CSV table of C-alpha atoms in Angstrom, one decimal:
chain,number,residue,atom,x,y,z
A,183,MET,CA,-23.9,5.7,-83.2
A,184,THR,CA,-20.5,4.0,-83.9
A,185,THR,CA,-16.9,5.2,-84.0
A,186,LEU,CA,-13.8,4.1,-85.8
A,187,PRO,CA,-10.3,3.8,-84.3
A,188,SER,CA,-7.9,6.7,-84.7
A,189,ASP,CA,-4.6,6.3,-86.5
A,190,ALA,CA,-3.0,9.2,-84.7
A,191,PRO,CA,-1.1,9.2,-81.4
A,192,VAL,CA,-3.2,10.0,-78.4
A,193,HIS,CA,-1.8,11.6,-75.3
A,194,ASN,CA,-3.4,10.6,-72.0
A,195,PHE,CA,-2.3,10.1,-68.5
A,196,GLY,CA,-0.8,6.7,-67.8
A,197,MET,CA,0.8,6.1,-71.2
A,198,GLY,CA,3.3,7.5,-73.8
A,199,LEU,CA,6.7,7.6,-75.3
A,200,THR,CA,9.1,9.2,-72.8
A,201,ALA,CA,12.0,11.4,-73.5
A,202,TYR,CA,14.9,11.1,-71.0
A,203,ILE,CA,16.4,14.3,-69.5
A,204,ILE,CA,18.6,12.3,-67.1
A,205,GLY,CA,19.1,8.5,-67.0
A,206,ASP,CA,22.4,7.6,-65.4
A,207,LEU,CA,24.2,10.7,-66.7
A,208,LEU,CA,23.4,14.3,-67.4
A,209,PRO,CA,22.4,15.1,-71.0
A,210,LYS,CA,25.2,15.9,-73.4
A,211,ARG,CA,25.5,19.7,-74.0
A,212,LYS,CA,26.7,20.5,-77.5
A,213,GLY,CA,28.6,23.6,-78.6
A,214,ILE,CA,27.4,26.7,-76.8
A,215,GLU,CA,24.2,25.1,-75.6
A,216,THR,CA,23.1,26.1,-72.1
A,217,VAL,CA,21.5,23.6,-69.8
A,218,ARG,CA,18.1,25.0,-70.7
A,219,ASP,CA,18.9,24.8,-74.5
A,220,THR,CA,19.8,21.1,-74.2
A,221,ILE,CA,16.8,20.2,-72.1
A,222,GLU,CA,14.4,22.1,-74.2
A,223,LYS,CA,15.5,20.3,-77.3
A,224,ILE,CA,14.8,17.0,-75.5
A,225,VAL,CA,11.4,18.2,-74.4
A,226,GLN,CA,10.6,19.2,-77.9
A,227,ILE,CA,11.2,15.7,-79.4
A,228,PRO,CA,7.9,15.4,-81.3
A,229,MET,CA,7.2,11.8,-80.6
A,230,ALA,CA,7.5,12.2,-76.8
A,231,SER,CA,4.5,13.0,-74.7
A,232,LYS,CA,6.2,12.4,-71.4
A,233,LEU,CA,9.5,13.2,-69.7
A,234,TYR,CA,11.8,11.4,-67.3
A,235,ILE,CA,14.5,12.6,-65.0
A,236,ARG,CA,16.6,10.6,-62.5
A,237,PRO,CA,18.7,12.8,-60.2
A,238,THR,CA,20.5,11.8,-57.1
A,239,TRP,CA,19.4,12.8,-53.6
A,240,ARG,CA,22.5,15.1,-53.4
A,241,GLN,CA,21.3,17.0,-56.5
A,242,MET,CA,17.9,17.7,-54.8
A,243,GLN,CA,19.0,18.6,-51.2
A,244,SER,CA,22.1,20.0,-49.6
A,245,GLN,CA,20.8,20.6,-46.0
A,246,ARG,CA,18.1,19.2,-43.9
A,247,GLY,CA,14.7,20.8,-43.6
A,248,ARG,CA,14.4,22.2,-47.2
A,249,LEU,CA,14.7,21.3,-50.8
A,250,ASP,CA,17.2,23.0,-53.1
A,251,MET,CA,16.8,21.3,-56.4
A,252,PHE,CA,19.5,21.6,-59.0
A,253,GLU,CA,19.1,23.4,-62.3
A,254,HIS,CA,18.3,20.4,-64.5
A,255,TRP,CA,15.3,19.6,-62.3
A,256,GLN,CA,14.0,23.1,-62.2
A,257,VAL,CA,14.3,23.6,-65.9
A,258,THR,CA,12.6,20.3,-66.6
A,259,LEU,CA,9.6,21.1,-64.5
A,260,GLU,CA,9.3,24.6,-66.1
A,261,LEU,CA,9.4,23.1,-69.6
A,262,ALA,CA,7.1,20.3,-68.7
A,263,GLU,CA,4.5,22.9,-67.9
A,264,LYS,CA,5.2,24.9,-71.0
A,265,TYR,CA,4.9,22.0,-73.4
A,266,ASN,CA,2.3,20.0,-71.4
A,267,LYS,CA,4.6,17.0,-71.1
A,268,PRO,CA,4.4,15.5,-67.5
A,269,VAL,CA,7.4,14.1,-65.8
A,270,GLY,CA,8.2,10.7,-64.2
A,271,PHE,CA,11.2,10.6,-61.9
A,272,ARG,CA,13.4,8.7,-59.5
A,273,ILE,CA,15.7,9.9,-56.8
A,274,MET,CA,18.9,7.8,-56.9
A,275,LEU,CA,20.6,7.0,-53.6
A,276,ALA,CA,23.6,5.5,-55.4
A,277,ASN,CA,24.9,6.1,-58.9
A,278,PRO,CA,28.0,4.2,-59.9
A,279,ASP,CA,28.4,6.2,-63.2
A,280,ILE,CA,29.2,9.5,-61.7
A,281,ALA,CA,32.4,10.7,-59.9
A,282,GLU,CA,30.6,12.8,-57.3
A,283,GLU,CA,28.7,11.4,-54.3
A,284,SER,CA,25.0,10.6,-54.6
A,285,LEU,CA,24.1,11.4,-51.0
A,286,PRO,CA,24.1,14.9,-49.4
A,287,ASP,CA,27.1,15.7,-47.1
A,288,PHE,CA,24.8,15.7,-44.0
A,289,VAL,CA,24.1,12.0,-44.7
A,290,LEU,CA,27.7,11.1,-45.5
A,291,ASP,CA,28.8,12.8,-42.2
A,292,ASN,CA,26.4,10.7,-40.1
A,293,VAL,CA,25.8,7.4,-41.8
A,294,PRO,CA,28.5,4.6,-42.2
A,295,MET,CA,29.2,3.5,-45.7
A,296,GLN,CA,29.7,-0.1,-46.9
A,297,ARG,CA,32.6,-0.6,-49.3
A,298,LEU,CA,31.5,-2.8,-52.2
A,299,GLY,CA,34.7,-2.9,-54.3
A,300,GLN,CA,36.7,-1.3,-57.0
A,301,GLY,CA,35.9,-1.1,-60.7
A,302,TRP,CA,33.4,-3.1,-62.7
A,303,ALA,CA,33.0,-6.5,-64.5
A,304,SER,CA,35.0,-6.2,-67.7
A,305,ASP,CA,32.5,-8.1,-69.8
A,306,GLU,CA,29.8,-5.6,-69.0
A,307,VAL,CA,31.6,-2.4,-70.0
A,308,SER,CA,32.1,-1.4,-73.6
A,309,ASP,CA,34.0,1.7,-72.7
A,310,PRO,CA,36.9,1.3,-70.3
A,311,SER,CA,37.0,5.0,-69.7
A,312,GLU,CA,33.6,4.9,-67.9
A,313,ILE,CA,33.8,6.1,-64.3
A,314,ARG,CA,32.4,2.9,-63.0
A,315,THR,CA,35.4,1.0,-64.2
A,316,ARG,CA,37.8,2.9,-61.9
A,317,LYS,CA,35.5,4.1,-59.1
A,318,GLU,CA,35.5,2.7,-55.6
A,319,HIS,CA,31.8,1.8,-55.0
A,320,HIS,CA,30.0,2.4,-51.7
A,321,ILE,CA,26.4,2.3,-50.5
A,322,PRO,CA,25.1,3.5,-47.1
A,323,TYR,CA,23.9,1.6,-44.1
A,324,TYR,CA,20.3,2.0,-45.2
A,325,HIS,CA,19.1,0.7,-41.9
A,326,HIS,CA,20.9,3.4,-39.9
A,327,PRO,CA,18.5,5.5,-37.8
A,328,TYR,CA,19.9,8.8,-39.2
A,329,PHE,CA,19.6,7.6,-42.8
A,330,LEU,CA,16.0,6.5,-42.3
A,331,GLU,CA,15.0,9.7,-40.5
A,332,ALA,CA,16.7,12.0,-43.1
A,333,LEU,CA,15.2,10.1,-46.1
A,334,ASP,CA,11.7,10.2,-44.5
A,335,GLU,CA,12.1,14.0,-44.0
A,336,PHE,CA,13.4,14.5,-47.6
A,337,ASP,CA,10.6,12.4,-49.1
A,338,ALA,CA,8.0,14.3,-47.1
A,339,LEU,CA,9.3,17.6,-48.4
A,340,LEU,CA,9.2,16.3,-52.0
A,341,ALA,CA,5.7,15.0,-51.5
A,342,GLU,CA,4.5,18.2,-50.0
A,343,LYS,CA,5.5,20.0,-53.1
A,344,TYR,CA,4.8,17.4,-55.8
A,345,ASN,CA,2.3,14.8,-54.6
A,346,GLY,CA,-0.6,15.2,-57.1
A,347,HIS,CA,1.2,18.0,-59.0
A,348,ALA,CA,-0.1,18.4,-62.5
A,349,CYS,CA,3.4,18.2,-64.0
A,350,ILE,CA,4.2,14.9,-62.3
A,351,GLU,CA,3.2,11.6,-63.9
A,352,TYR,CA,4.7,9.1,-61.5
A,353,MET,CA,7.6,8.5,-59.1
A,354,ASP,CA,9.8,5.4,-58.8
A,355,THR,CA,10.1,3.7,-55.5
A,356,TYR,CA,13.4,3.9,-53.7
A,357,MET,CA,15.3,0.6,-54.0
A,358,HIS,CA,18.5,-0.9,-52.9
A,359,GLY,CA,21.9,-0.3,-54.5
A,360,PHE,CA,23.0,1.0,-57.9
A,361,TRP,CA,20.7,3.5,-59.6
A,362,GLY,CA,18.0,2.5,-57.1
A,363,GLU,CA,17.3,-0.5,-59.2
A,364,GLY,CA,17.3,-3.1,-56.4
A,365,HIS,CA,20.8,-4.6,-56.7
A,366,THR,CA,24.5,-4.0,-56.3
A,367,TRP,CA,25.7,-6.3,-59.1
A,368,PRO,CA,28.6,-7.1,-59.6
A,369,TYR,CA,28.9,-6.8,-55.8
A,370,GLU,CA,25.6,-8.4,-54.9
A,371,LEU,CA,27.3,-10.6,-52.3
A,372,VAL,CA,28.5,-7.6,-50.2
A,373,SER,CA,25.8,-6.2,-48.0
A,374,PRO,CA,25.5,-3.2,-45.6
A,375,PHE,CA,23.0,-5.1,-43.5
A,376,PRO,CA,24.0,-7.4,-40.6
A,377,ASP,CA,21.5,-10.0,-41.8
A,378,GLN,CA,19.0,-10.6,-44.6
A,379,GLN,CA,16.0,-10.0,-42.4
A,380,THR,CA,17.2,-6.5,-41.5
A,381,GLY,CA,17.6,-5.7,-45.2
A,382,VAL,CA,14.1,-6.9,-46.1
A,383,GLU,CA,12.6,-5.0,-43.1
A,384,THR,CA,14.5,-1.8,-44.0
A,385,TRP,CA,13.2,-1.7,-47.6
A,386,ILE,CA,9.7,-2.5,-46.6
A,387,ARG,CA,9.9,0.3,-44.1
A,388,ILE,CA,11.1,2.7,-46.8
A,389,PHE,CA,8.5,1.5,-49.3
A,390,GLU,CA,5.6,2.1,-46.8
A,391,MET,CA,7.1,5.5,-45.8
A,392,GLN,CA,7.0,6.5,-49.5
A,393,ARG,CA,3.4,5.2,-49.9
A,394,ARG,CA,2.3,7.2,-46.9
A,395,HIS,CA,3.6,10.4,-48.4
A,396,TRP,CA,2.6,9.9,-52.1
A,397,THR,CA,-1.2,9.5,-51.8
A,398,LYS,CA,-2.0,10.9,-55.2
A,399,THR,CA,1.0,10.2,-57.4
A,400,PRO,CA,1.5,6.6,-58.7
A,401,LEU,CA,4.6,4.9,-57.4
A,402,VAL,CA,6.6,2.6,-59.7
A,403,THR,CA,8.6,-0.4,-58.5
A,404,ASN,CA,11.4,-2.0,-60.6
A,405,LEU,CA,11.1,-5.7,-61.3
A,406,GLN,CA,14.7,-6.5,-60.5
A,407,PRO,CA,15.1,-10.1,-59.3
A,408,ASP,CA,16.3,-10.2,-55.6
A,409,ILE,CA,19.9,-11.1,-56.2
A,410,SER,CA,21.0,-8.9,-53.3
A,411,GLN,CA,18.4,-10.5,-51.0
A,412,VAL,CA,16.9,-7.3,-49.8
A,413,GLY,CA,13.2,-8.0,-50.2
A,414,ASN,CA,12.6,-7.0,-53.9
A,415,ASP,CA,9.9,-9.7,-54.3
A,416,GLU,CA,8.0,-8.4,-51.3
A,417,LEU,CA,8.2,-4.9,-52.6
A,418,VAL,CA,6.7,-6.1,-55.9
A,419,ARG,CA,4.0,-8.0,-54.0
A,420,ARG,CA,3.1,-4.9,-52.0
A,421,THR,CA,3.2,-2.8,-55.1
A,422,LEU,CA,0.6,-5.0,-56.9
A,423,ALA,CA,-1.6,-5.3,-53.8
A,424,ALA,CA,-1.7,-1.5,-53.5
A,425,GLY,CA,-2.4,-1.0,-57.3
A,426,GLU,CA,0.8,0.9,-57.8
A,427,TRP,CA,2.8,0.5,-61.0
A,428,LEU,CA,5.7,-1.6,-62.3
A,429,ARG,CA,8.8,-0.9,-64.4
A,430,SER,CA,11.7,-2.9,-66.0
A,431,ASP,CA,15.0,-1.9,-67.5
A,432,THR,CA,15.2,-5.0,-69.7
A,433,ILE,CA,13.1,-6.5,-72.4
A,434,PHE,CA,15.1,-9.6,-73.3
A,435,ILE,CA,16.9,-11.0,-70.2
A,436,GLU,CA,15.5,-12.2,-66.9
A,437,PRO,CA,12.3,-14.1,-67.7
A,438,GLN,CA,10.9,-13.3,-64.3
A,439,GLN,CA,10.6,-9.7,-65.2
A,440,ILE,CA,9.0,-10.4,-68.6
A,441,GLU,CA,6.4,-12.7,-67.1
A,442,LEU,CA,5.5,-10.3,-64.2
A,443,ALA,CA,5.1,-7.5,-66.7
A,444,GLY,CA,2.9,-9.7,-69.0
A,445,VAL,CA,0.6,-11.1,-66.3
A,446,ARG,CA,0.3,-7.9,-64.1
A,447,PRO,CA,-3.2,-7.0,-62.9
A,448,PRO,CA,-5.2,-5.0,-65.4
A,449,GLN,CA,-5.1,-1.7,-63.5
A,450,VAL,CA,-1.3,-1.8,-63.1
A,451,ALA,CA,0.7,0.3,-65.7
A,452,PHE,CA,4.0,-1.0,-67.0
A,453,ILE,CA,6.9,1.2,-67.8
A,454,SER,CA,9.5,-0.2,-70.2
A,455,GLU,CA,13.0,1.4,-70.1
A,456,VAL,CA,15.3,0.1,-72.8
A,457,GLY,CA,18.0,2.2,-74.5
A,458,MET,CA,17.8,2.8,-78.2
A,459,SER,CA,20.3,3.4,-81.0
A,460,ASP,CA,21.5,6.9,-81.7
A,461,GLY,CA,21.5,6.2,-85.4
A,462,LEU,CA,25.3,5.8,-85.8
A,463,PRO,CA,26.4,2.7,-87.7
A,464,GLU,CA,28.1,1.2,-84.7
A,465,SER,CA,25.0,1.4,-82.5
A,466,LEU,CA,22.5,0.1,-85.0
A,467,ARG,CA,23.4,-3.6,-84.5
A,468,LEU,CA,21.7,-4.7,-87.7
A,469,ASP,CA,20.3,-8.2,-87.9
A,470,ASN,CA,18.6,-9.3,-91.1
A,471,GLY,CA,18.7,-5.7,-92.2
A,472,LEU,CA,16.8,-4.4,-89.1
A,473,PRO,CA,18.3,-2.4,-86.2
A,474,HIS,CA,18.3,-3.8,-82.8
A,475,THR,CA,16.0,-1.0,-81.7
A,476,GLU,CA,13.2,-2.4,-83.9
A,477,ASN,CA,13.5,-5.7,-82.1
A,478,ILE,CA,13.2,-3.8,-78.8
A,479,ILE,CA,10.1,-2.0,-80.0
A,480,ALA,CA,8.4,-5.3,-81.1
A,481,HIS,CA,8.9,-6.8,-77.6
A,482,VAL,CA,7.7,-3.7,-75.9
A,483,ARG,CA,4.5,-4.2,-77.8
A,484,ASP,CA,4.5,-7.9,-76.8
A,485,VAL,CA,4.4,-7.1,-73.1
A,486,GLY,CA,1.7,-4.5,-73.5
A,487,ALA,CA,3.7,-1.5,-72.2
A,488,ASN,CA,2.1,1.8,-71.2
A,489,TYR,CA,5.4,3.7,-71.6
A,490,TRP,CA,8.7,3.3,-73.5
A,491,SER,CA,11.9,5.2,-73.2
A,492,LEU,CA,13.3,7.4,-76.0
A,493,TRP,CA,16.7,7.2,-74.4
A,494,ASN,CA,20.3,6.8,-75.7
A,495,TRP,CA,21.7,5.5,-72.4
A,496,HIS,CA,24.9,7.4,-71.6
A,497,ASN,CA,24.6,9.5,-74.7
A,498,ILE,CA,21.5,11.6,-74.1
A,499,HIS,CA,20.7,14.4,-76.6
A,500,ALA,CA,17.7,15.2,-78.7
A,501,GLU,CA,19.9,14.9,-81.9
A,502,HIS,CA,20.7,11.3,-81.0
A,503,VAL,CA,17.1,10.2,-80.7
A,504,LEU,CA,16.1,12.1,-83.9
A,505,ASN,CA,19.1,10.8,-85.8
A,506,TYR,CA,17.8,7.3,-85.4
A,507,TYR,CA,14.2,8.3,-85.9
A,508,HIS,CA,14.8,10.1,-89.2
A,509,GLN,CA,16.4,6.9,-90.6
A,510,TYR,CA,13.9,4.4,-89.2
A,511,PRO,CA,10.7,6.2,-88.3
A,512,ALA,CA,8.2,3.4,-88.9
A,513,GLY,CA,8.9,1.4,-85.7
A,514,ILE,CA,8.7,4.4,-83.3
A,515,ASP,CA,5.7,5.9,-85.2
A,516,GLY,CA,3.9,2.5,-85.1
A,517,LEU,CA,4.5,2.1,-81.4
A,518,ASN,CA,3.3,5.7,-80.8
A,519,ARG,CA,0.0,4.8,-82.4
A,520,VAL,CA,-0.7,1.8,-80.2
A,521,ILE,CA,1.2,2.2,-76.9
A,522,GLY,CA,-0.9,2.3,-73.7
A,523,TYR,CA,-4.6,2.2,-73.8
A,524,ARG,CA,-6.7,3.8,-76.6
A,525,LEU,CA,-10.4,4.0,-75.7
A,526,ARG,CA,-13.3,4.8,-77.9
A,527,PRO,CA,-17.1,4.4,-77.6
A,528,ALA,CA,-17.2,1.8,-80.5
A,529,TRP,CA,-21.0,1.4,-80.2
A,530,ILE,CA,-23.6,3.7,-78.6
A,531,TRP,CA,-27.2,2.4,-78.4
A,532,VAL,CA,-30.3,4.0,-76.9
A,533,CYS,CA,-32.9,1.7,-75.4
A,534,GLY,CA,-36.1,2.3,-73.5
A,535,ASN,CA,-39.5,3.9,-73.8
A,536,GLN,CA,-41.1,7.3,-73.2
A,537,THR,CA,-40.8,7.1,-69.4
A,538,GLU,CA,-37.4,5.4,-69.0
A,539,SER,CA,-34.4,5.0,-71.4
A,540,VAL,CA,-30.7,4.2,-71.1
A,541,LEU,CA,-27.7,5.0,-73.3
A,542,ILE,CA,-25.5,1.9,-73.6
A,543,VAL,CA,-21.8,2.4,-74.5
A,544,GLY,CA,-19.7,-0.4,-75.9
A,545,LEU,CA,-16.2,0.6,-75.0
A,546,ALA,CA,-13.3,-0.7,-77.1
A,547,ASN,CA,-9.5,-0.5,-76.3
A,548,ASP,CA,-7.4,-0.3,-79.4
A,549,GLY,CA,-4.1,0.0,-77.5
A,550,ILE,CA,-1.7,-2.7,-76.3
A,551,SER,CA,-2.2,-2.2,-72.6
A,552,ASN,CA,-5.0,-2.2,-70.0
A,553,VAL,CA,-6.3,1.0,-68.4
A,554,PRO,CA,-4.1,1.9,-65.3
A,555,GLY,CA,-7.0,2.9,-63.1
A,556,ILE,CA,-10.8,3.2,-63.2
A,557,VAL,CA,-12.7,4.7,-66.2
A,558,ARG,CA,-15.6,6.9,-65.4
A,559,LEU,CA,-18.0,8.0,-68.2
A,560,THR,CA,-20.1,11.2,-67.9
A,561,LEU,CA,-22.9,12.2,-70.2
A,562,LEU,CA,-23.2,15.9,-70.5
A,563,ASP,CA,-26.1,18.0,-71.9
A,564,GLN,CA,-25.6,20.7,-74.5
A,565,LYS,CA,-24.8,23.2,-71.7
A,566,GLY,CA,-22.1,21.0,-70.3
A,567,HIS,CA,-24.1,19.9,-67.3
A,568,PRO,CA,-23.7,16.3,-66.2
A,569,VAL,CA,-26.8,14.1,-66.9
A,570,SER,CA,-25.6,10.6,-66.0
A,571,GLU,CA,-22.4,8.8,-64.9
A,572,ALA,CA,-21.1,5.2,-65.0
A,573,THR,CA,-17.8,3.6,-63.9
A,574,LEU,CA,-16.1,0.5,-65.1
A,575,GLU,CA,-14.1,-2.2,-63.2
A,576,ALA,CA,-10.5,-1.2,-62.6
A,577,GLY,CA,-8.2,-1.9,-65.5
A,578,HIS,CA,-11.0,-2.2,-68.1
A,579,PRO,CA,-11.6,-2.3,-71.0
A,580,ILE,CA,-8.6,-4.5,-71.8
A,581,PRO,CA,-7.4,-4.7,-75.4
A,582,HIS,CA,-9.6,-6.7,-77.8
A,583,GLN,CA,-12.6,-6.9,-75.4
A,584,VAL,CA,-15.7,-4.8,-75.3
A,585,ARG,CA,-17.1,-3.5,-72.0
A,586,LEU,CA,-20.7,-2.1,-71.8
A,587,ALA,CA,-21.5,0.9,-69.7
A,588,HIS,CA,-25.1,2.0,-69.0
A,589,LEU,CA,-26.0,5.6,-68.5
A,590,LYS,CA,-29.6,6.6,-67.6
A,591,LEU,CA,-31.3,9.2,-69.7
A,592,PRO,CA,-34.0,11.5,-68.2
A,593,ALA,CA,-37.4,10.9,-69.6
A,594,GLY,CA,-38.1,12.8,-72.8
A,595,VAL,CA,-34.5,14.1,-73.2
A,596,GLU,CA,-33.0,13.9,-76.6
A,597,TRP,CA,-29.5,12.3,-76.6
A,598,ILE,CA,-28.4,13.8,-80.0
A,599,GLY,CA,-26.1,16.7,-79.3
A,600,MET,CA,-25.1,15.5,-75.8
A,601,SER,CA,-21.4,14.9,-75.1
A,602,LEU,CA,-19.7,11.7,-73.7
A,603,LYS,CA,-16.7,12.4,-71.5
A,604,ALA,CA,-14.2,9.9,-70.1
A,605,GLU,CA,-11.9,10.2,-67.1
A,606,LEU,CA,-9.2,8.0,-65.6
A,607,ILE,CA,-9.3,7.8,-61.8
A,608,VAL,CA,-5.9,6.9,-60.3
A,609,LYS,CA,-5.4,7.1,-56.6
A,610,GLY,CA,-8.4,9.3,-56.3
A,611,VAL,CA,-7.3,11.8,-58.9
A,612,ASN,CA,-9.3,12.4,-62.0
A,613,HIS,CA,-7.4,12.6,-65.3
A,614,PRO,CA,-9.3,13.5,-68.6
A,615,ILE,CA,-9.2,10.9,-71.3
A,616,ARG,CA,-9.1,12.0,-74.9
A,617,TRP,CA,-11.1,9.5,-77.0
A,618,ALA,CA,-8.9,7.6,-79.6
A,619,CYS,CA,-11.5,7.7,-82.4
A,620,ARG,CA,-11.3,8.9,-85.9
A,621,GLU,CA,-14.4,11.1,-85.4
A,622,PRO,CA,-13.6,14.7,-84.3
A,623,VAL,CA,-13.5,15.2,-80.5
A,624,ASN,CA,-14.0,18.3,-78.5
A,625,SER,CA,-11.2,20.4,-76.9
A,626,ASP,CA,-11.7,18.6,-73.6
A,627,GLY,CA,-11.5,15.2,-75.3
A,628,SER,CA,-15.2,14.4,-75.2
A,629,LEU,CA,-17.3,13.3,-78.1
A,630,THR,CA,-20.5,15.0,-79.3
A,631,LEU,CA,-23.2,12.3,-80.0
A,632,LYS,CA,-25.0,12.0,-83.3
A,633,HIS,CA,-26.6,9.4,-85.5
A,634,SER,CA,-24.3,7.2,-87.6
A,635,MET,CA,-25.0,5.5,-90.8
A,636,ILE,CA,-25.2,1.7,-90.0
């Protein structure tokens, strides 16, 4: 039997185009829209199979010992379940783009704050009315015992509720400074730590705390170069050693980030966050007749991303994504048909004799990224009972290579009519894989085996 690659988008765990509910700012409500109306329109963006939300700690907790998540979070999780679009998220400990504090009052009342400075670098701000240009910026003494204790308690409460939750795709690691990206540029020379070693040790402690709590949900570390000297490189090293995932918010600058994304271990997913045009003439940034967003998409493909952001930066609304898409659908549609991993049993052979036989599956990956975990194949009889299983090496098959898997067949059992199912195992959790083949697949994503004309 053989299969052909599918031309349609395939939605599996560990991949997909991602609609942003919150990036740095809340989504823009239009007219008489309620919060739910605005979020539901974003969730319904047809190209998006995943969602992302980036609230502050303050928006998720107002007093110790319990969670009291704000409306945007609650609505997002409800709609994620309704539309079957899982959520990635980050909890920001400092957001320079909002007027309100990022930390709960109980933290602010007990932890000293480090003043960084006033305003922002003029060459990095296109709109002088942005809050960051007039705000006085502070970050906490992350190493303060009260801060570490309160964050540990908060993260444990989050994990108790959402670790391994069906609606949660991944969680970003906590990192230093603005937006939790791992820096305080343009104030990178101002530090809340008494010395560099304390900063590095503090962030290692926070990282290991988070890994201790989130045993089932992938953690994602930003590839920010360590300009604030707080141990980012060590966090990335530990992330890779643990088989957790990576992300970047650039696709053109900082060669270090691009290289690390491109040479990551095969089982490590890469999340690309780069803002796109809203379709208005001033945001298209045409070059040789093509919008800048098309250049972004091409380079997202170059690094073999698992995810890419459908995100208008500080101008989030479904209409803005769709306004661009309706003018230039080819780039986004093309990326949606290749992003992540796209597995199919390209060849299926049966070898053996009357007493012993084996079904050999030649697995192909027609996507642009490796598989962010371990693939397990299960052969099912016509009643759905497992007959045989095989697992592949973590991260395989990689694109443009074929991996063989051997599944034993009971003596005298006919393989025609059996089903071949695939699962992705990440941190001990099994996620069903829908085969990315042109041939019809079953409702659970499996493929019923039959003879092919060859």
